[in-house]
mmCIF file with all atom_site columns, C-alpha atoms in Angstrom:
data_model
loop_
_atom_site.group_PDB
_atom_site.id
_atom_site.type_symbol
_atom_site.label_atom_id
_atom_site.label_alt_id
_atom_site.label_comp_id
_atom_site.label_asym_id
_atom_site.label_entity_id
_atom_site.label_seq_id
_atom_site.pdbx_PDB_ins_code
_atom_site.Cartn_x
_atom_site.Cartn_y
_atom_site.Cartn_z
_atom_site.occupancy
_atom_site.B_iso_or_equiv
_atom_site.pdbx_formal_charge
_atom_site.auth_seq_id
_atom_site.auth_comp_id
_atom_site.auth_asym_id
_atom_site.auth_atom_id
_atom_site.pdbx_PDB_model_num
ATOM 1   C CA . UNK A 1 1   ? -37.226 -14.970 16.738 1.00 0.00 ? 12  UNK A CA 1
ATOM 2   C CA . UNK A 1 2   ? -33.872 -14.827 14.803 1.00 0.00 ? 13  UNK A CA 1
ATOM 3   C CA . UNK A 1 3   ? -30.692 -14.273 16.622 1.00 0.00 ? 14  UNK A CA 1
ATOM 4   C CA . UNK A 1 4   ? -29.189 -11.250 15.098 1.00 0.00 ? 15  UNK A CA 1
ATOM 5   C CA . UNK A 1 5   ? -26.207 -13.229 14.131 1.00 0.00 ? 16  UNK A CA 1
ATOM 6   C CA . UNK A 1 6   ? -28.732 -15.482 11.872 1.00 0.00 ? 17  UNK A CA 1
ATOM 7   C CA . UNK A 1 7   ? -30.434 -11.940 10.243 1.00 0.00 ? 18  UNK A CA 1
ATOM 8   C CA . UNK A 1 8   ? -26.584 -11.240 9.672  1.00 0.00 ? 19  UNK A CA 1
ATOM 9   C CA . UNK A 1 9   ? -26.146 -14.481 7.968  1.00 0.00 ? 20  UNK A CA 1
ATOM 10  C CA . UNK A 1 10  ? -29.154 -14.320 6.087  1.00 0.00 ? 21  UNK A CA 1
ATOM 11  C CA . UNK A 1 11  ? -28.414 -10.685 4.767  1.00 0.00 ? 22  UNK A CA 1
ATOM 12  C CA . UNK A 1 12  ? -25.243 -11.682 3.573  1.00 0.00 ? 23  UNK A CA 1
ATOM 13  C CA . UNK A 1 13  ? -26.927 -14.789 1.511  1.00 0.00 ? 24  UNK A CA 1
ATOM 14  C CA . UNK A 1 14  ? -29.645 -12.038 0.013  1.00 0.00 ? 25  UNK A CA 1
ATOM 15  C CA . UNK A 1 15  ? -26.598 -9.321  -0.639 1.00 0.00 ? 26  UNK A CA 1
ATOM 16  C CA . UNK A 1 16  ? -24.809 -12.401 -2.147 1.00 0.00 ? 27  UNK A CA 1
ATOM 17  C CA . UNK A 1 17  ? -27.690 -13.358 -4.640 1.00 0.00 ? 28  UNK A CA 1
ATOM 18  C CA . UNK A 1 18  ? -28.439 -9.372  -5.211 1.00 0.00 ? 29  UNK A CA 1
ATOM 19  C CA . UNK A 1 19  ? -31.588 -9.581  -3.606 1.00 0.00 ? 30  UNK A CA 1
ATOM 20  C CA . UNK A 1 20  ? -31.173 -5.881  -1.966 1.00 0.00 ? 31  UNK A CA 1
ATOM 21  C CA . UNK A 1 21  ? -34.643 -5.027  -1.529 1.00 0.00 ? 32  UNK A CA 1
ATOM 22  C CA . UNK A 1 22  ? -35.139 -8.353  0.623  1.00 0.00 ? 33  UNK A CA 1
ATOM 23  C CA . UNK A 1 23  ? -31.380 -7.581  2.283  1.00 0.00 ? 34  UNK A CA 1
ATOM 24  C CA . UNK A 1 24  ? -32.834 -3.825  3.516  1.00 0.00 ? 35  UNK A CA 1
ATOM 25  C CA . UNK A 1 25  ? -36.418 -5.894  4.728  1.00 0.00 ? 36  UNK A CA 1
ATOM 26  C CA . UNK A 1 26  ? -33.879 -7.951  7.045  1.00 0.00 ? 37  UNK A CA 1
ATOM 27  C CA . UNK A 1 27  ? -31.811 -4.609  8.219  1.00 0.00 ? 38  UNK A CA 1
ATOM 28  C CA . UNK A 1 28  ? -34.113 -2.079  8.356  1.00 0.00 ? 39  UNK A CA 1
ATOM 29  C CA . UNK A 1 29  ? -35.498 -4.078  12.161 1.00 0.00 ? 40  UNK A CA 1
ATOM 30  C CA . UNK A 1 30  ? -32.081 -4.882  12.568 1.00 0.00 ? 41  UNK A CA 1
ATOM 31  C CA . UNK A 1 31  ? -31.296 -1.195  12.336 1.00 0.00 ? 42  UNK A CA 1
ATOM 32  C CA . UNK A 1 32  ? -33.855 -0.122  14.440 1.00 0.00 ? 43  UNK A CA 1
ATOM 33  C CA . UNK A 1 33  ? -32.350 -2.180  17.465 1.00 0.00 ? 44  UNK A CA 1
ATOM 34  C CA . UNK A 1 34  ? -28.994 -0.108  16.655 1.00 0.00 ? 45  UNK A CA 1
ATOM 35  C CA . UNK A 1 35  ? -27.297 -3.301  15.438 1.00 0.00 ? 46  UNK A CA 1
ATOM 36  C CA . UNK A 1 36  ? -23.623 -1.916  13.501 1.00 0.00 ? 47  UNK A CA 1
ATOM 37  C CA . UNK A 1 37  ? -23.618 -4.037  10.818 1.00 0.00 ? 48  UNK A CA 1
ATOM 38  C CA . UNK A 1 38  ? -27.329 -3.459  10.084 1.00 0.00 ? 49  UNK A CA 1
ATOM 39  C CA . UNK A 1 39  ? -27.027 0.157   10.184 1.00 0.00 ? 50  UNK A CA 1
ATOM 40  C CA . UNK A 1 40  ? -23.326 0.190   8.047  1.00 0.00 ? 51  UNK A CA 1
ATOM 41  C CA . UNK A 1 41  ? -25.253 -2.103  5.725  1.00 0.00 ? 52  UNK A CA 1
ATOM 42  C CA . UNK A 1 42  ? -28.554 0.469   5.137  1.00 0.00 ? 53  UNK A CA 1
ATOM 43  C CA . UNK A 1 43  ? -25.858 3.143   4.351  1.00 0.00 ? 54  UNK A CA 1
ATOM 44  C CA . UNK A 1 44  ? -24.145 1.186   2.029  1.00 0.00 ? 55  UNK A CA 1
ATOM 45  C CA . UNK A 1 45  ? -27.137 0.208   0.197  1.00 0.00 ? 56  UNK A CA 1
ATOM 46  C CA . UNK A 1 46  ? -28.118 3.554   -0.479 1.00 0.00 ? 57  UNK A CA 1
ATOM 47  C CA . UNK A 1 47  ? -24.858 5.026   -0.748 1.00 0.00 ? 58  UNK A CA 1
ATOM 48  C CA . UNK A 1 48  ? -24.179 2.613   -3.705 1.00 0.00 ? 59  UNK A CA 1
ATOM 49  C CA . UNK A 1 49  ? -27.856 2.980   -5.393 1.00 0.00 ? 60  UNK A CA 1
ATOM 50  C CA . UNK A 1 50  ? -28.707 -0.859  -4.786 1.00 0.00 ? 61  UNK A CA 1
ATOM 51  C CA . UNK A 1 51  ? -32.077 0.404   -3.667 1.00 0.00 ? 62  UNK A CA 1
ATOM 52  C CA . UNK A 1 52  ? -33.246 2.353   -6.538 1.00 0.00 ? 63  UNK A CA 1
ATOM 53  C CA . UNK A 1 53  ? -31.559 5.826   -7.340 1.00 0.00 ? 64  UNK A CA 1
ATOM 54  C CA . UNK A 1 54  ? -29.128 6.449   -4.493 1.00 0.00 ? 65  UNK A CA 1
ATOM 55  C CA . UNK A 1 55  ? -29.879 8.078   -1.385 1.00 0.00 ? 66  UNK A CA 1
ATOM 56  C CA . UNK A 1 56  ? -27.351 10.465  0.001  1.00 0.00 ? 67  UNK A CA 1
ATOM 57  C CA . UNK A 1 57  ? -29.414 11.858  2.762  1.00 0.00 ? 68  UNK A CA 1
ATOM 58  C CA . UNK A 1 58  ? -30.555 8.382   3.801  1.00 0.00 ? 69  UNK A CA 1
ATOM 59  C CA . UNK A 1 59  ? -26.808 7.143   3.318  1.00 0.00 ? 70  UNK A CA 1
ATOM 60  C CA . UNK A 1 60  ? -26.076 9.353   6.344  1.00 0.00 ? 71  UNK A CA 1
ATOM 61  C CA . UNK A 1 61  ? -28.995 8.797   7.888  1.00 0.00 ? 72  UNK A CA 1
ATOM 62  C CA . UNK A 1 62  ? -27.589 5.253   8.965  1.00 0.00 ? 73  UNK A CA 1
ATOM 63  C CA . UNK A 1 63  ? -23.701 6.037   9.239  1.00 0.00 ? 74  UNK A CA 1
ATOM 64  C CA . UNK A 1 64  ? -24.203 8.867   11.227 1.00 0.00 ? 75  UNK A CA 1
ATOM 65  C CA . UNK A 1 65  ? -26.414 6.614   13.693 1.00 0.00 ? 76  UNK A CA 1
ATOM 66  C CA . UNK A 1 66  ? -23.706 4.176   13.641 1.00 0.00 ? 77  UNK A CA 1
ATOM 67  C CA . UNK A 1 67  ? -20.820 7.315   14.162 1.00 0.00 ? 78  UNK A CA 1
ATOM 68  C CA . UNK A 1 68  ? -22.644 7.979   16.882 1.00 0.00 ? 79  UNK A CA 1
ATOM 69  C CA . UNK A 1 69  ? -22.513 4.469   18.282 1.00 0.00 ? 80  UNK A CA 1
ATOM 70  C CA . UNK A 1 70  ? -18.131 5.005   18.050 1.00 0.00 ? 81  UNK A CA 1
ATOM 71  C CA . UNK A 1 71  ? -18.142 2.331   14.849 1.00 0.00 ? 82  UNK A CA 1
ATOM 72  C CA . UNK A 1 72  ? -15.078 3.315   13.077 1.00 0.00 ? 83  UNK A CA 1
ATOM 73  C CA . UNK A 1 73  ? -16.437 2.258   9.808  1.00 0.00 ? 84  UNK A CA 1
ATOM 74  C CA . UNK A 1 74  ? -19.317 4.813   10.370 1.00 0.00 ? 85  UNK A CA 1
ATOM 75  C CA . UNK A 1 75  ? -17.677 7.521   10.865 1.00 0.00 ? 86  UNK A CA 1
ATOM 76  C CA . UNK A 1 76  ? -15.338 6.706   7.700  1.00 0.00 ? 87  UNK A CA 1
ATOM 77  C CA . UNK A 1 77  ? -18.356 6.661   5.356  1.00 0.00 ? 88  UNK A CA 1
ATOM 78  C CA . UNK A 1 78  ? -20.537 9.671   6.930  1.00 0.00 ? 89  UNK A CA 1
ATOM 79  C CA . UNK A 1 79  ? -17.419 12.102  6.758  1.00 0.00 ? 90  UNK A CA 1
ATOM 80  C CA . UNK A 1 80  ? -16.355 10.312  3.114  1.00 0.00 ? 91  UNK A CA 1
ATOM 81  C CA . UNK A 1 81  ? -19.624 11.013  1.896  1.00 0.00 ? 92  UNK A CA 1
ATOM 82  C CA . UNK A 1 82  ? -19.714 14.676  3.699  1.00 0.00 ? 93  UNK A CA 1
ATOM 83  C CA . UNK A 1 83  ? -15.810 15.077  1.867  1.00 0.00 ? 94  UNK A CA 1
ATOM 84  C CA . UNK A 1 84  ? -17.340 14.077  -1.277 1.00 0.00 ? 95  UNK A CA 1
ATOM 85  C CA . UNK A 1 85  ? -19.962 17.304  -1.232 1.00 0.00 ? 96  UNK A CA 1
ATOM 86  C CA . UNK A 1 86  ? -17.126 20.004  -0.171 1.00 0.00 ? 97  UNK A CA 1
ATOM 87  C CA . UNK A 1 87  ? -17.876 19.879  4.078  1.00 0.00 ? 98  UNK A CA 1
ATOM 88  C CA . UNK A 1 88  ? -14.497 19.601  4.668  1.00 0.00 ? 99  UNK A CA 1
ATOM 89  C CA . UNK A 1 89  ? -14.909 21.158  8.202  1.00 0.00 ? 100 UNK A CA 1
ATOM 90  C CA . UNK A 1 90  ? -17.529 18.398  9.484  1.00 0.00 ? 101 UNK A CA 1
ATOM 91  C CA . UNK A 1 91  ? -15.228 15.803  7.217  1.00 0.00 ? 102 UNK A CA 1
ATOM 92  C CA . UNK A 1 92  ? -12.864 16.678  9.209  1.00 0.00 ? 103 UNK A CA 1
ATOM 93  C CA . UNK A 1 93  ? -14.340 16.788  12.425 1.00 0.00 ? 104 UNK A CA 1
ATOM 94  C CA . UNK A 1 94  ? -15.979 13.263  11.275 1.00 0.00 ? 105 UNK A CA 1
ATOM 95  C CA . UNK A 1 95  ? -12.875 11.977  10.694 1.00 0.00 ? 106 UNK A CA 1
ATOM 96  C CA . UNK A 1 96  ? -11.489 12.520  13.941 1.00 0.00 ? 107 UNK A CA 1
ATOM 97  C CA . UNK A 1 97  ? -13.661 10.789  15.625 1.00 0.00 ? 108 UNK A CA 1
ATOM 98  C CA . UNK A 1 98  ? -12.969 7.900   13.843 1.00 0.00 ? 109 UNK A CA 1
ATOM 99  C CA . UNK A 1 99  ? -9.348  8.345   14.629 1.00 0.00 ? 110 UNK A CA 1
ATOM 100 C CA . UNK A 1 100 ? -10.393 7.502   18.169 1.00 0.00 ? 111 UNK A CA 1
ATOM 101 C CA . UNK A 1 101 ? -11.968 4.523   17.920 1.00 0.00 ? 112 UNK A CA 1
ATOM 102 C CA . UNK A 1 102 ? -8.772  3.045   16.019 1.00 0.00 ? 113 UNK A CA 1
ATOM 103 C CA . UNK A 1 103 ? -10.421 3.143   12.204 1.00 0.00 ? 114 UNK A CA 1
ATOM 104 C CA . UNK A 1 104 ? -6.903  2.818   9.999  1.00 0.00 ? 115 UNK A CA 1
ATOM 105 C CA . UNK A 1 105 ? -8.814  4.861   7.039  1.00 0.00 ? 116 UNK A CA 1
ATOM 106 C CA . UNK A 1 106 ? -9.926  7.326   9.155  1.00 0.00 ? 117 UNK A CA 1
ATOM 107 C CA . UNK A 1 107 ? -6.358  8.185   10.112 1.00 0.00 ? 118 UNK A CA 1
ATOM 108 C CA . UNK A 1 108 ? -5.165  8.208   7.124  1.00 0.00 ? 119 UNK A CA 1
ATOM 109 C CA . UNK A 1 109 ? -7.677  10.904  5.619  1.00 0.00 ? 120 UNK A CA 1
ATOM 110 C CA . UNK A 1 110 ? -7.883  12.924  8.727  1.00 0.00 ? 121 UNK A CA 1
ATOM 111 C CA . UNK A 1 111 ? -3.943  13.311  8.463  1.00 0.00 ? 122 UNK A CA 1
ATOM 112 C CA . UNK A 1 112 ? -3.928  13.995  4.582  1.00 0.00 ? 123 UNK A CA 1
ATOM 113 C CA . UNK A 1 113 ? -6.916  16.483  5.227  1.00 0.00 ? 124 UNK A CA 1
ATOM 114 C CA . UNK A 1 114 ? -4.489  17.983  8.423  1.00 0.00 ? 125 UNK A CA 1
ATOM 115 C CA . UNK A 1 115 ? -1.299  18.232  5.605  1.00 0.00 ? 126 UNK A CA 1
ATOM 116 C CA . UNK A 1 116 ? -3.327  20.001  3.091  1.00 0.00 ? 127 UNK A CA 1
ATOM 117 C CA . UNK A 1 117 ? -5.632  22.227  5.160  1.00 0.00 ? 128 UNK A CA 1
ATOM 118 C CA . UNK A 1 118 ? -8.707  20.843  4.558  1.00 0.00 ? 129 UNK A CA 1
ATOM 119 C CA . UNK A 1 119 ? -11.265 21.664  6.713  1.00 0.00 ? 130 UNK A CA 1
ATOM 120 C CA . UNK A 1 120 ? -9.006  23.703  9.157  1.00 0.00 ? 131 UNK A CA 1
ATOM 121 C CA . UNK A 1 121 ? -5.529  24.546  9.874  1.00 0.00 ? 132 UNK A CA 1
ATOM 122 C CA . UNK A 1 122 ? -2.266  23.077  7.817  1.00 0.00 ? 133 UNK A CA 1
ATOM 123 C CA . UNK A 1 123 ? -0.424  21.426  10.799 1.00 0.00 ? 134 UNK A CA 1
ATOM 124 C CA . UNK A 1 124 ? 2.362   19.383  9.147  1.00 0.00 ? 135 UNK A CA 1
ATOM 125 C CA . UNK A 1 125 ? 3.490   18.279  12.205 1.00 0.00 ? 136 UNK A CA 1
ATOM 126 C CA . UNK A 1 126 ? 0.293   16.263  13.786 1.00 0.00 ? 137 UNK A CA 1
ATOM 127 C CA . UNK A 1 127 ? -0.445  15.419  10.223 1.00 0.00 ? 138 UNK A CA 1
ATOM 128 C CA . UNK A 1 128 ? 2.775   13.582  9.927  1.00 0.00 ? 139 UNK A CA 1
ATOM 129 C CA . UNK A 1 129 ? 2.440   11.614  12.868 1.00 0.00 ? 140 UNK A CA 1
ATOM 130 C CA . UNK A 1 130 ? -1.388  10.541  12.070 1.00 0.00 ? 141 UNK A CA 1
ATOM 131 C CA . UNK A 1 131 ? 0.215   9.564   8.625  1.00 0.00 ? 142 UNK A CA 1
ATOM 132 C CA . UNK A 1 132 ? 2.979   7.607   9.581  1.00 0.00 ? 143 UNK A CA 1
ATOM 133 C CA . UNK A 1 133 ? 0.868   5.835   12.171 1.00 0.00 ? 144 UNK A CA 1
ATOM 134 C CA . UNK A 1 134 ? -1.386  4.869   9.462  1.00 0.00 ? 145 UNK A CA 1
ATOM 135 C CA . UNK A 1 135 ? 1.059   3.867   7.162  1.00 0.00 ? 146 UNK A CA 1
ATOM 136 C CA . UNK A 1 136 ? 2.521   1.507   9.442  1.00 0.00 ? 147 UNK A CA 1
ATOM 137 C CA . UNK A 1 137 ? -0.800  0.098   9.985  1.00 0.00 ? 148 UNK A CA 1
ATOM 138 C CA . UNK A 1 138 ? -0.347  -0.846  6.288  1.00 0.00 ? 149 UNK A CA 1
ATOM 139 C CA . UNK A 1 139 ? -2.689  2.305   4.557  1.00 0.00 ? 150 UNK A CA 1
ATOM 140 C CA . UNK A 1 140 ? -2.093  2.863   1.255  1.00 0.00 ? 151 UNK A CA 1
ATOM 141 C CA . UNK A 1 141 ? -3.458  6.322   0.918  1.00 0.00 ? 152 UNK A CA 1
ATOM 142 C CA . UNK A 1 142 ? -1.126  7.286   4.358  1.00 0.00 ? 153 UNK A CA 1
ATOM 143 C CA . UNK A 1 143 ? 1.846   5.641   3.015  1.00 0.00 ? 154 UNK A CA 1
ATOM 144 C CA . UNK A 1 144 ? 1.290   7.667   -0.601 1.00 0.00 ? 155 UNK A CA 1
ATOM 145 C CA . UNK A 1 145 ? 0.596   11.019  0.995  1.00 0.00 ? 156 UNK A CA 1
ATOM 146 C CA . UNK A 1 146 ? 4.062   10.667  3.041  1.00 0.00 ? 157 UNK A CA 1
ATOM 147 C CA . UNK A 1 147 ? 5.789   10.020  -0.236 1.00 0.00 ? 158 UNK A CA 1
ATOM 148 C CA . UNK A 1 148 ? 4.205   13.177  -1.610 1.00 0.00 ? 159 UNK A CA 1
ATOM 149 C CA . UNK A 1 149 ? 4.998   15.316  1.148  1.00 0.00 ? 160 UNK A CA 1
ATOM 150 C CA . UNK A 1 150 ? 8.607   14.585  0.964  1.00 0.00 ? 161 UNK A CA 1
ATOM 151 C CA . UNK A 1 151 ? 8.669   15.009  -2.563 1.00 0.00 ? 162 UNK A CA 1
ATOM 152 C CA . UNK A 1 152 ? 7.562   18.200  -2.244 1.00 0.00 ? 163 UNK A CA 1
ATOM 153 C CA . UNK A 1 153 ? 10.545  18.927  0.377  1.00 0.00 ? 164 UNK A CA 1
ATOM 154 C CA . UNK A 1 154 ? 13.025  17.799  -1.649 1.00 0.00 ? 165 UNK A CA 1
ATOM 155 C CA . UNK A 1 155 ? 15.723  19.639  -4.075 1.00 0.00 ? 166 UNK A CA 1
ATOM 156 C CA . UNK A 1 156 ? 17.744  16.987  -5.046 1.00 0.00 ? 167 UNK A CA 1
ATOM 157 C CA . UNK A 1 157 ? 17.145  15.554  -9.107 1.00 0.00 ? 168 UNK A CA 1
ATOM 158 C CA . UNK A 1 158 ? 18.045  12.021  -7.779 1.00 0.00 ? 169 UNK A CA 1
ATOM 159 C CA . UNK A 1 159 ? 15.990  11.794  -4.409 1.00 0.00 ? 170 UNK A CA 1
ATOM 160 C CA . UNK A 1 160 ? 12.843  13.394  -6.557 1.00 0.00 ? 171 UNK A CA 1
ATOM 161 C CA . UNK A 1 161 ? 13.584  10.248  -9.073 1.00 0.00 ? 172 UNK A CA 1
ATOM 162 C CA . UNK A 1 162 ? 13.363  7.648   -6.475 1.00 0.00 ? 173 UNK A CA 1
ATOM 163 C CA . UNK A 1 163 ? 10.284  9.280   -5.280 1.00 0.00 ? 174 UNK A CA 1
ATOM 164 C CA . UNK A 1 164 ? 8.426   9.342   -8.155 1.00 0.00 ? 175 UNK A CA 1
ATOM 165 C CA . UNK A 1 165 ? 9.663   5.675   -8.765 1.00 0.00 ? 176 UNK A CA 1
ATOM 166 C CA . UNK A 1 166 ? 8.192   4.773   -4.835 1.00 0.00 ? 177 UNK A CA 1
ATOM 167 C CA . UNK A 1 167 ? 4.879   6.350   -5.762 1.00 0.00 ? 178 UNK A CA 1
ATOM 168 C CA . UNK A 1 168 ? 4.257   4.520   -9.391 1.00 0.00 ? 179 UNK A CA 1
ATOM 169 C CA . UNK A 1 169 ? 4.921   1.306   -7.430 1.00 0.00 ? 180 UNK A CA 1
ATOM 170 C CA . UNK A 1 170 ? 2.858   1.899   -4.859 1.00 0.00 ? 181 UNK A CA 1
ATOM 171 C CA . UNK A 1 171 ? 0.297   3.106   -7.105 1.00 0.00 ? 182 UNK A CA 1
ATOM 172 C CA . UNK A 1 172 ? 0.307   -0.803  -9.153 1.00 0.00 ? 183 UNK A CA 1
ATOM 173 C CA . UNK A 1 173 ? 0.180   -2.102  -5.442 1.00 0.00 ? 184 UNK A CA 1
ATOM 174 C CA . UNK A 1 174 ? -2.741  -0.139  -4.262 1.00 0.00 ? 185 UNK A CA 1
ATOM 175 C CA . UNK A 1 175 ? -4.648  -1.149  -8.014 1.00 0.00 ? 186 UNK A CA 1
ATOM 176 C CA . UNK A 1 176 ? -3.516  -4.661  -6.846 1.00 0.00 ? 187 UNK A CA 1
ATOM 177 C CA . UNK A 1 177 ? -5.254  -4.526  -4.118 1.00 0.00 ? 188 UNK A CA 1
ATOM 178 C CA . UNK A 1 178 ? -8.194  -2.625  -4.668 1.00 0.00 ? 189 UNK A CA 1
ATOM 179 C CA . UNK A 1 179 ? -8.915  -5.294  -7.599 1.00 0.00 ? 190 UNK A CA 1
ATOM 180 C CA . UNK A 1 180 ? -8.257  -8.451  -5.077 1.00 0.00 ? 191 UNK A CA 1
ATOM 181 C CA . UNK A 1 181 ? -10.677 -6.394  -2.251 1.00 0.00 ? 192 UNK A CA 1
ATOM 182 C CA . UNK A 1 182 ? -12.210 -2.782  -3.386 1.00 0.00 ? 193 UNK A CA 1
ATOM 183 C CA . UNK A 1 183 ? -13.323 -2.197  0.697  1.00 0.00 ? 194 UNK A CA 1
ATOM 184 C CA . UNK A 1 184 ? -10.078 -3.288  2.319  1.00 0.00 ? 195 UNK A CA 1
ATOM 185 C CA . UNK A 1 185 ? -9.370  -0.511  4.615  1.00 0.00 ? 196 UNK A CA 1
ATOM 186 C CA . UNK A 1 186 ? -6.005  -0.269  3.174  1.00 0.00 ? 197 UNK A CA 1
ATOM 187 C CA . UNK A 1 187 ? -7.112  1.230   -0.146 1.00 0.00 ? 198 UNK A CA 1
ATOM 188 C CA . UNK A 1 188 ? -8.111  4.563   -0.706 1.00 0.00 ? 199 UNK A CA 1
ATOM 189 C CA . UNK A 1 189 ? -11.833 4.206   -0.180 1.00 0.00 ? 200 UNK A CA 1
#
């Protein structure tokens, strides 16, 4: 019998030669057991189509399980993907959870989403503090969403300017790095 850190391995070699259908053969025990990475895996695999047409339902099928196991990166996807069809009440509630087991992207979207209203209240206040917590963590989408929100509070011509001129660099940096690694957790995915 494989040690689950071998069926990882292996899975990454099959993922690697875009063998998906023998990848999800691998997870799908793997997932059974409630193993994270097999379960994060599944979702991706449908989420992206790699299986055939993509499978929403299934998608959150397997994050949800994993949500419900605290993984951070479970959580992210199954309220991205619930964001994605207009649920911005259980994104939101998603998201939160995610906040609480430390996920940087989770943060980030559950403060934008608590600045703009989405799926509940505008409370400014919190959102800020999520926001700048993420940002200092390094989150792009945080650290543009702070720029935006003082943009908006701002009268001054020449504070606007510099504003605008923070946010188009940021912008190159976040293509940068979305390029170099398109599921860093510091990009807006």
């Amino acid at each position: 019998m494989m040690k689950s850190s071998d069926e990882e391995a292996q899975v990454v070699e099959l993922l690697r030669l875009k063998k998906y259908e023998s990848a999800a053969l691998v997870l799908q025990p793997m997932a059974e057991k409630e193993n994270p990475y097999a379960l994060l895996s599944l979702g991706w695999l449908y989420d992206s189509g790699y299986l055939g047409k993509k499978d929403i339902a299934l998608a959150k099928f397997y994050y949800q399980k994993a949500a419900d196991l605290g993984i951070g990166a479970g959580c992210f996807e199954l309220a991205r993907l619930l964001y994605d069809e207009s649920d911005f009440y259980a994104s939101r509630i998603i998201f939160a959870k995610g906040v609480e087991t430390g996920n940087i992207q989770c943060l980030a979207w559950y403060g934008a989403m608590m600045a703009d209203g989405e799926g509940g209240v505008v409370d400014h206040k919190n959102a800020y503090v999520v926001l700048k917590a993420a940002a200092d963590r390094g989150q792009l989408l945080a650290k543009r969403k702070l720029l935006s929100i003082e943009l908006n509070s701002t009268n001054s011509i020449f504070q606007r300017f510099v504003l605008h001129a923070k946010i188009f660099l940021l912008s190159l940096v976040t293509v940068y790095d979305t390029l170099r690694d398109p599921y860093s957790d510091r990009g807006y995915r």
